[in-house]
XYZ file of C-alpha atoms in Angstrom:
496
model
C 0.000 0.000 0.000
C 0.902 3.417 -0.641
C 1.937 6.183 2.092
C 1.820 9.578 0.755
C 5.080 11.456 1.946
C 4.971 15.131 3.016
C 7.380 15.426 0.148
C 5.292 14.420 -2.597
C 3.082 17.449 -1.881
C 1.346 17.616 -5.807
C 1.511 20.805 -5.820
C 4.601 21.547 -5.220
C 6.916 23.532 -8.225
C 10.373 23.016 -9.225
C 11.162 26.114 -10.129
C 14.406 28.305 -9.857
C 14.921 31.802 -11.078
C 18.345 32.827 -11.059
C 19.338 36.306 -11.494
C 23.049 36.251 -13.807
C 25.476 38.264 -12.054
C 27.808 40.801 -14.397
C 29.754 38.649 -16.215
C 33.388 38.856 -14.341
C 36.446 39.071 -16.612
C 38.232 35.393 -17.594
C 36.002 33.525 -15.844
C 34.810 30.352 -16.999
C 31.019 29.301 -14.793
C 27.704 27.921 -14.368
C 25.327 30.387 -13.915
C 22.472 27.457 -12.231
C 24.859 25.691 -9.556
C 23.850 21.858 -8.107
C 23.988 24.046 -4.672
C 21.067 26.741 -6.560
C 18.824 23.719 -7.402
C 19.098 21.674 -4.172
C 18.332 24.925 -1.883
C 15.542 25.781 -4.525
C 13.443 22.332 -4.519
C 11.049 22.166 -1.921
C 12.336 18.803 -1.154
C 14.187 16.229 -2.478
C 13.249 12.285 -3.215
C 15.653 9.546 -4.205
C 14.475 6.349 -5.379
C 15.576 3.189 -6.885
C 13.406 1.476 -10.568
C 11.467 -1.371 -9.531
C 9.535 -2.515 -12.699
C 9.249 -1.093 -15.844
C 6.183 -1.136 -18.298
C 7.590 -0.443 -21.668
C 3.744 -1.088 -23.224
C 2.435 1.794 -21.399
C 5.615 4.069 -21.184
C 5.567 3.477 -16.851
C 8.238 3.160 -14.672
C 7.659 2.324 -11.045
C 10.057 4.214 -8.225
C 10.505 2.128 -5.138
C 11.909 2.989 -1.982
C 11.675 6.511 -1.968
C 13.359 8.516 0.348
C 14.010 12.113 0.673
C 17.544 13.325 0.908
C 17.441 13.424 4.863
C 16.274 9.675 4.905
C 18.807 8.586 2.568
C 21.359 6.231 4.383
C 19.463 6.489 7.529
C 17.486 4.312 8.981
C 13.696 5.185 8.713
C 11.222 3.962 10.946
C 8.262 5.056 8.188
C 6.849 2.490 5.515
C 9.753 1.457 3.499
C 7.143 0.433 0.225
C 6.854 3.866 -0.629
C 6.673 4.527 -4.124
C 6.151 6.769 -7.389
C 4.934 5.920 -10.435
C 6.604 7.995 -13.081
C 5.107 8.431 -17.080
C 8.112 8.625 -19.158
C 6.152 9.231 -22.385
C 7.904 12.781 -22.784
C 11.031 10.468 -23.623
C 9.878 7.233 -24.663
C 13.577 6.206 -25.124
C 14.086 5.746 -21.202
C 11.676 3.049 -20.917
C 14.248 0.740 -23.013
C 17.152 2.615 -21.033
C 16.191 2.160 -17.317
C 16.394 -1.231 -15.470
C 15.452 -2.442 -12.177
C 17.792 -0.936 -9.009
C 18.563 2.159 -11.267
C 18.928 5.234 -9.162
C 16.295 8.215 -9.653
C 16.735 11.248 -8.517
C 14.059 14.158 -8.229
C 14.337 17.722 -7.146
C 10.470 19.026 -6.077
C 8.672 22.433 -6.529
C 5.520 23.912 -6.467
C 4.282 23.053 -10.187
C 7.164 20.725 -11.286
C 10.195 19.152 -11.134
C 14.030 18.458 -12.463
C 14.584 14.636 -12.233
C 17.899 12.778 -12.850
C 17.401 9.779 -14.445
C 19.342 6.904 -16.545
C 22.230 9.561 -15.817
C 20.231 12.743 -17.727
C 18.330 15.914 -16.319
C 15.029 15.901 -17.245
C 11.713 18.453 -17.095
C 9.423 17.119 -14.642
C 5.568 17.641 -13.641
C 2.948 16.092 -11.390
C 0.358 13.755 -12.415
C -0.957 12.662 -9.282
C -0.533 11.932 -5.964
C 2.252 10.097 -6.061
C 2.951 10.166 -10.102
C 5.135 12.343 -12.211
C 5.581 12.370 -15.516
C 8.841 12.954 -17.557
C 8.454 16.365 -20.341
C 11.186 16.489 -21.898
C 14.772 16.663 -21.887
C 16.207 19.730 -19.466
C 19.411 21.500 -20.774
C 20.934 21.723 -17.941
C 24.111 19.049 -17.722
C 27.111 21.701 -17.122
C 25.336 21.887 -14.027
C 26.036 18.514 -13.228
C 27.448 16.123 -15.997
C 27.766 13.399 -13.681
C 25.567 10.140 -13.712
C 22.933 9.605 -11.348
C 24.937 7.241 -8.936
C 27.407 10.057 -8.806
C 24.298 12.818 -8.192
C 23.531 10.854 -5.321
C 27.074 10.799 -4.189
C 27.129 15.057 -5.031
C 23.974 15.475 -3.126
C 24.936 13.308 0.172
C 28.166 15.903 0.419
C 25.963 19.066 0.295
C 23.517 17.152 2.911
C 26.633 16.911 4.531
C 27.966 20.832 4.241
C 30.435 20.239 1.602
C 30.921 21.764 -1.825
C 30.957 18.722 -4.141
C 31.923 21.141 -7.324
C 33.692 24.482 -8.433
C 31.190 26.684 -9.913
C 33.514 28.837 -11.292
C 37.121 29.194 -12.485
C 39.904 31.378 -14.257
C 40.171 31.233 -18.321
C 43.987 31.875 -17.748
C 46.532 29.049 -18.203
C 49.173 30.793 -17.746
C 51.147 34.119 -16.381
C 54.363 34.185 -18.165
C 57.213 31.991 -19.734
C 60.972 31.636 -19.677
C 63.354 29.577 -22.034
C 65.714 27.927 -19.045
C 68.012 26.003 -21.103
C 68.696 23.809 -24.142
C 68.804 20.264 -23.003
C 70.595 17.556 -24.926
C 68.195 14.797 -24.995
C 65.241 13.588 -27.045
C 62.523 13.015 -24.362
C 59.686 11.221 -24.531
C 58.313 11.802 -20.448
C 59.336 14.097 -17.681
C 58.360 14.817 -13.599
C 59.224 17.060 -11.414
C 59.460 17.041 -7.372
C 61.572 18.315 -4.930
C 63.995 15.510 -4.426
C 66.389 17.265 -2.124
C 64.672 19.031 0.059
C 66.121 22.388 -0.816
C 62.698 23.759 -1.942
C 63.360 23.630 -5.336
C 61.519 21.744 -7.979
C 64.529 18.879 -9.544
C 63.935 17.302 -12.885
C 63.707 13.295 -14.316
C 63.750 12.952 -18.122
C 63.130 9.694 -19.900
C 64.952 8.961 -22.972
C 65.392 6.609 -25.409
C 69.237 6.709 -24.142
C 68.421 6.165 -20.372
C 67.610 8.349 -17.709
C 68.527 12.131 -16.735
C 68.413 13.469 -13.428
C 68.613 17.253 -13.178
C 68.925 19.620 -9.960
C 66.543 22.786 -9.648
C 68.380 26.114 -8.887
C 65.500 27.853 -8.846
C 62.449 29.541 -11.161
C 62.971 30.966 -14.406
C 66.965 29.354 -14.209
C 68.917 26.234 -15.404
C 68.624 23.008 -14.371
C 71.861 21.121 -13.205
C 72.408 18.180 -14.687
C 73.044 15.509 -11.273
C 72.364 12.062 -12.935
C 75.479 10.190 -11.324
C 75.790 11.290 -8.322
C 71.883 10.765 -7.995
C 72.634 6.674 -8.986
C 70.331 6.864 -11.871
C 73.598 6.070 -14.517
C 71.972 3.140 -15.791
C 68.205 3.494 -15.100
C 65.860 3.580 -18.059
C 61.961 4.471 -18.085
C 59.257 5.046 -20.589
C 57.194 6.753 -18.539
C 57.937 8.672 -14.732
C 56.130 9.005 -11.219
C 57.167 10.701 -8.541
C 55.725 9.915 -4.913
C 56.257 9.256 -0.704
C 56.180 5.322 -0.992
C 57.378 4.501 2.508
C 56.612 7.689 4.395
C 59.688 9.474 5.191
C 58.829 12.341 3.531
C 61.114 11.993 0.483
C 59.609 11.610 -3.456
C 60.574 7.961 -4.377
C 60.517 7.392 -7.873
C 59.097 4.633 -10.404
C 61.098 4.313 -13.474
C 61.209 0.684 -15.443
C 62.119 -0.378 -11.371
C 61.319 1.364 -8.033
C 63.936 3.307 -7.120
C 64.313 5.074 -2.634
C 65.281 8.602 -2.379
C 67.476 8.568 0.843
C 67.571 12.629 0.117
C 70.705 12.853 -1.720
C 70.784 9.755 -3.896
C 67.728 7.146 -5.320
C 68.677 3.681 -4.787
C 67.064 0.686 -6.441
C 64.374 -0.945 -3.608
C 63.514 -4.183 -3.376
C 60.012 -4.099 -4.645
C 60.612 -6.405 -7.787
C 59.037 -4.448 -9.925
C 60.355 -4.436 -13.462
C 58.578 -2.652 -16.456
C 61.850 -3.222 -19.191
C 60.469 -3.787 -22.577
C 57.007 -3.205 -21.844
C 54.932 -1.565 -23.843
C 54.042 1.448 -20.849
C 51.067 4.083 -21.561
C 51.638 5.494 -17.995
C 52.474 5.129 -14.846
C 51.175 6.505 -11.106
C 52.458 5.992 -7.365
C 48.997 6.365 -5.768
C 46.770 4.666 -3.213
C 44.286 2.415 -4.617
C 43.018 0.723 -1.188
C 42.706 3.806 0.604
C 45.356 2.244 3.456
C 47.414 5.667 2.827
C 50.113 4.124 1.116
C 51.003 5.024 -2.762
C 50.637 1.361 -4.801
C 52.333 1.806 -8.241
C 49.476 1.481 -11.128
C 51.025 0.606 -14.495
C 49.069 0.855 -17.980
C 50.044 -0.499 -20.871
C 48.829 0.711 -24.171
C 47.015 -2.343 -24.906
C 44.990 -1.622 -22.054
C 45.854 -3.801 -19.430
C 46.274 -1.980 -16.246
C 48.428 -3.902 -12.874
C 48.893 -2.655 -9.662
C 51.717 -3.204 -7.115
C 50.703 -2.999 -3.442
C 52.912 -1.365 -1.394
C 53.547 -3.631 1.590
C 54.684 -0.773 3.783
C 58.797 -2.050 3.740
C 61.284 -2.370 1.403
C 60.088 -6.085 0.186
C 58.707 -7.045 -2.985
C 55.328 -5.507 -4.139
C 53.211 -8.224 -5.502
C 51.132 -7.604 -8.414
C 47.453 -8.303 -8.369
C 46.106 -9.588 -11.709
C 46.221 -7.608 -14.688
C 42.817 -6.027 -15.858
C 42.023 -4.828 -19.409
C 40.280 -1.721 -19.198
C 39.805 -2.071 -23.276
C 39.996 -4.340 -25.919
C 41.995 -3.334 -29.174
C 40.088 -0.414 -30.915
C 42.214 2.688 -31.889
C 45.530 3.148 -30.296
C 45.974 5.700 -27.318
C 48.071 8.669 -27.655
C 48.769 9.291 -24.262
C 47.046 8.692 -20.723
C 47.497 9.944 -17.225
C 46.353 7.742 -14.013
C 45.100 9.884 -11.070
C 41.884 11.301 -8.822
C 39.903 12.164 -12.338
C 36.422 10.187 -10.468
C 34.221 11.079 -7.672
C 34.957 8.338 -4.835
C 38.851 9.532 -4.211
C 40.157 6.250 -6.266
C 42.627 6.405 -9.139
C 41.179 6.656 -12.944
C 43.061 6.703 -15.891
C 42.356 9.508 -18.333
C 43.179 8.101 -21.899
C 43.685 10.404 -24.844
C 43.321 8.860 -28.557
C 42.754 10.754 -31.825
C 39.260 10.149 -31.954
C 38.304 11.075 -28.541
C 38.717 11.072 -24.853
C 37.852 8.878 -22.302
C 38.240 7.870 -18.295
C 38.349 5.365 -16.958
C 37.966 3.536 -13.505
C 40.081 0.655 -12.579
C 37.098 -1.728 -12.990
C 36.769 -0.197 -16.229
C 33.708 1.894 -15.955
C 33.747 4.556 -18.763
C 32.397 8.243 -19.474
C 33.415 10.121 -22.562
C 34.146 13.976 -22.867
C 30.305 15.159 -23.423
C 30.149 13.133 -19.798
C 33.111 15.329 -17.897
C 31.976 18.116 -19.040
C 28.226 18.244 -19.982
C 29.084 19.660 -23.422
C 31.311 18.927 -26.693
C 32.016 22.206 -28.267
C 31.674 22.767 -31.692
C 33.876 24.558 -34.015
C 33.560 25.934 -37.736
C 30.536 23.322 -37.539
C 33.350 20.511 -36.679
C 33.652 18.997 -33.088
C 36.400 21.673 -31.414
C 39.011 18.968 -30.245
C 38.453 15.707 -32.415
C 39.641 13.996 -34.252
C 42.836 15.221 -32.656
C 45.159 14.501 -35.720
C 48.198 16.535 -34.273
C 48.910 15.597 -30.603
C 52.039 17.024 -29.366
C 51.840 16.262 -25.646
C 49.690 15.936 -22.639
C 50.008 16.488 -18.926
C 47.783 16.442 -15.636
C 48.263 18.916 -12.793
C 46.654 21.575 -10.202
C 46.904 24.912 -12.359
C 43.936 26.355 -9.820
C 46.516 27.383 -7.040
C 46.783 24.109 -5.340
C 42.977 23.381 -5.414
C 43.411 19.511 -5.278
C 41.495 18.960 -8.373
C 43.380 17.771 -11.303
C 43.256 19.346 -14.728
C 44.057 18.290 -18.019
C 46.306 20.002 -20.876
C 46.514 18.677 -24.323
C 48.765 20.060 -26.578
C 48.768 20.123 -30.313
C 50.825 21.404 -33.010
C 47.932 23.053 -34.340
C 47.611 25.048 -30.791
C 44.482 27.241 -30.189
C 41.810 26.419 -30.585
C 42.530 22.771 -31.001
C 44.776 22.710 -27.510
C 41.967 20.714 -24.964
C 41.818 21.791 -21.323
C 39.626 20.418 -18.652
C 39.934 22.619 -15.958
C 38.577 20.218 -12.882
C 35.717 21.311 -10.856
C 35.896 18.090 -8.320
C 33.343 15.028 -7.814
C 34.873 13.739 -11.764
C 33.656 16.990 -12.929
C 35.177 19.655 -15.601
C 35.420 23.177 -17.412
C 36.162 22.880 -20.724
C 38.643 26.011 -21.297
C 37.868 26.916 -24.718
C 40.563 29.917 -24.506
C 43.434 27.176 -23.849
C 46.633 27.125 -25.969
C 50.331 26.823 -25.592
C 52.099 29.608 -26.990
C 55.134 30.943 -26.039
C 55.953 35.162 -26.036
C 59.699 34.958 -28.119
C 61.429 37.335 -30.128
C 61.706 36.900 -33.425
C 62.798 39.250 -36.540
C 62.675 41.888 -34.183
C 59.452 41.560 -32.836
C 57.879 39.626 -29.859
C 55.171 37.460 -30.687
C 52.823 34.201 -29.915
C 55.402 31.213 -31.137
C 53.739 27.601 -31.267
C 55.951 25.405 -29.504
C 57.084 21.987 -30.734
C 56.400 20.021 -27.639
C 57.447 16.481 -27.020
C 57.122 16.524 -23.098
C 55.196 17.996 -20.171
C 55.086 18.105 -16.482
C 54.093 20.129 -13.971
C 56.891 21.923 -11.305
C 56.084 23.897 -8.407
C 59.002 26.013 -8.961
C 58.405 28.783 -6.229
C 57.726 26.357 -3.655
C 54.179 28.421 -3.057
C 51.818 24.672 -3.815
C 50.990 25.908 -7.236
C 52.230 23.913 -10.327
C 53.959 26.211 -13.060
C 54.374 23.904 -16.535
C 58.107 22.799 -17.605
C 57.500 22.451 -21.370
C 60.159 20.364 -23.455
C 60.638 20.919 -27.375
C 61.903 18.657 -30.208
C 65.306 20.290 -30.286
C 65.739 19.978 -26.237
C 64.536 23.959 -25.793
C 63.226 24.031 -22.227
C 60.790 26.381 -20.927
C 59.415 27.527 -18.128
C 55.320 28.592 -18.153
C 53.822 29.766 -14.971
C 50.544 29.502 -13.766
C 48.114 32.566 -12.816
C 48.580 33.593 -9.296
C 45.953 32.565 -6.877
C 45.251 32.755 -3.731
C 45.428 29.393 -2.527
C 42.220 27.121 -2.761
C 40.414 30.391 -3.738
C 41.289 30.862 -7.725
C 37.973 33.696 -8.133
C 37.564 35.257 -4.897
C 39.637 38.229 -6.245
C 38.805 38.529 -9.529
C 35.042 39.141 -8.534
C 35.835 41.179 -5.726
């Protein structure tokens, strides 16, 4: 039998008015916020698909809860449920399935519900009925899918701001050439391997390893890679991370290699990656024990991680997983927090497209991240992505903790991609991104289009923000910084 919840008032309206402010300068936003919609509804159900009549166009809700209930436990009826017409998008009654999450956000004469991961327009029919309208443009505001809303909403519930609202177009606040470097790279990473303050330097070549000491922003780097025992190390890819907690970055090459502070010294860990075919590589937790595993991806898609047994001992592998099977090859990838639950994803670039991935292989495209795909000259604005230079994930909101994404190509703007990360697997698409660097050149200073082969980001003031070391075909390195924030709060003073 049915109990009517105070919630389901009929007459209740989803409806939000929301006055634009002035558009600011450079700033990239959503003008109707997650946070705008949840303090708008007059409440808020979740619910899971119990049956679905594909005949009549009827879904059945089951369990409903509002947002307060969720998680608790209830002492009400738990058979409450809605019956919800989905005849203003027939397409969802062949979409939804039984334990699929619903979400809906009630006003006074309608509603927004968040269903088979899409907003749509809602309105009563009933006591405890609603029927779907039609789609609702509205997924920049959240581009997540509906598990994920739930996830969103239970942080607000909780007094936390599951997503940035609004960022900074600028990438970057100046650029230096530091030095001409005599290798042809193929990765880079930077950390402060010394503890002087000073971002130091790890180059993979096809020649072996370089090690290089900072001096400092905007100067040389010194070349170190003998005294630092890397002589005879080799590496496709780099990673940089604490592995046994002494506060010094270790480093994962082809082998796991200790920082004692003034040298890196093979561990014991067993790990071996010579003559594999390496995508990318991470040092980062994937238990949530609070100690970096390495996660290695190969660009056939199989993806193994090492877990850190908390010594100097071997790390055993756990077995492989493909994440794909064949399909296009990737042009790059990066493994790190690019989800909503805090565990590692791997972010895969490939000329067609872009796509992340969880570790059980769970997928969402760019249209997903970002709740659009930009078009340009009638074309999609990034693919196919025919000229890929280089790629490279870091914090270029002031030490925000969310990770961003820049793609370069030799093209530059407006093909460069940035996602510019809001939090809870979220992102800006920055369609004002590019790669250009101010030189002189017959006299004149000018945008120059950089032939990049390598990226990685450097926190070269020693301030938590990441500036960009840059690396070009003939071994040119430059420095690009980052816009100067205030820490954690990358709009607060633009606005002000």
């Amino acid at each position: 039998m049915k109990t009517r919840v105070q919630a389901f008032t009929a007459t209740l309206v989803f409806s939000l008015v929301v006055l634009s402010p002035k558009p600011a300068p450079a700033i990239i936003r959503v003008y109707v916020t997650l946070s705008q919609i949840h303090k708008a509804a007059q409440d808020l159900i979740v619910a899971k698909v119990d049956s679905v009549d594909a005949g009549k166009n009827r879904v059945t809700l089951a369990e409903a809860v509002t947002l307060e209930e969720l998680g608790k436990k209830v002492l009400l009826p738990r058979d409450r449920s809605i019956t919800l017409d989905v005849t203003g998008h027939a397409a969802l009654a062949g979409q939804l399935r039984p334990g699929d999450p619903a979400v809906i956000f009630v006003g006074r004469r309608g509603a927004a519900i968040h269903v088979a991961d899409a907003w749509f327009q809602g309105k009563s029919s009933g006591e405890d009925d609603w029927a779907i309208v039609g789609p609702y443009d509205i997924a920049r505001t959240f581009p997540g899918n509906t598990p994920s809303l739930v996830r969103a909403l239970l942080k607000l519930r909780a007094g936390d701001a599951p997503l940035l609202d609004a960022v900074m177009h600028h990438t970057w606040h100046g650029d230096f050439m530091l030095q001409t470097l005599d290798v042809a790279a193929g990765a880079m990473a930077a950390a402060d391997a010394d503890a002087d303050g000073l971002a130091d330097l790890v180059v993979a070549t096809e020649q072996g390893v370089r090690f290089y000491r900072g001096t400092g922003p905007g100067k040389a780097f010194a070349h170190a890679t003998d005294p630092w025992g890397l002589s005879d190390a080799t590496a496709r890819q780099v990673a940089f991370a604490d592995v046994n907690g002494d506060r010094k970055p270790d480093l994962l090459l082809d082998e796991l290699y200790h920082n004692t502070g003034s040298r890196f010294e093979r561990s014991r860990s067993g790990i071996g990656l010579q003559g594999q075919d390496v995508l990318a590589v991470a040092l980062t937790d994937t238990t949530a024990d609070g100690k970096p595993d390495a996660v290695v991806l190969s660009r056939d898609g199989t993806i193994t991680v090492y877990k850190n047994p908390g010594e100097d001992a071997a790390w055993p592998p756990e077995t492989p997983r493909r994440l794909w099977q064949g399909g296009e090859a990737p042009l790059a990838a990066h493994i790190g927090d690019w989800g909503d639950d805090g565990s590692p994803h791997a972010m895969v670039i490939r000329p067609s497209g872009l796509t992340r991935y969880s570790l059980a292989g769970e997928t969402a495209d760019l249209e997903r991240l970002c709740g659009e795909n930009p078009m340009y000259n009638g074309q999609p604005r990034y693919f196919p992505m025919n000229d890929f230079q280089a790629s490279a994930a870091w914090d270029r909101n002031g030490g925000d903790g969310n990770l961003d994404l820049h793609v370069v190509t030799r093209q530059g703007k407006p093909k460069d991609l940035e996602l510019v990360g809001r939090g809870h697997g979220a992102f800006f698409l920055n369609i004002e991104a590019g790669t250009w660097i101010l030189k002189e050149q017959g006299g004149r200073v000018g945008r120059y289009q950089p032939r990049v082969v390598a990226m990685t980001p450097a926190d070269m003031y020693g301030d938590g923000s990441s500036e960009m070391l840059i690396l070009e075909e003939d071994g040119t390195l430059w420095q690009k910084d980052s816009p100067v924030y205030v820490r954690g709060k990358p709009i607060g003073e633009w606005e002000q």
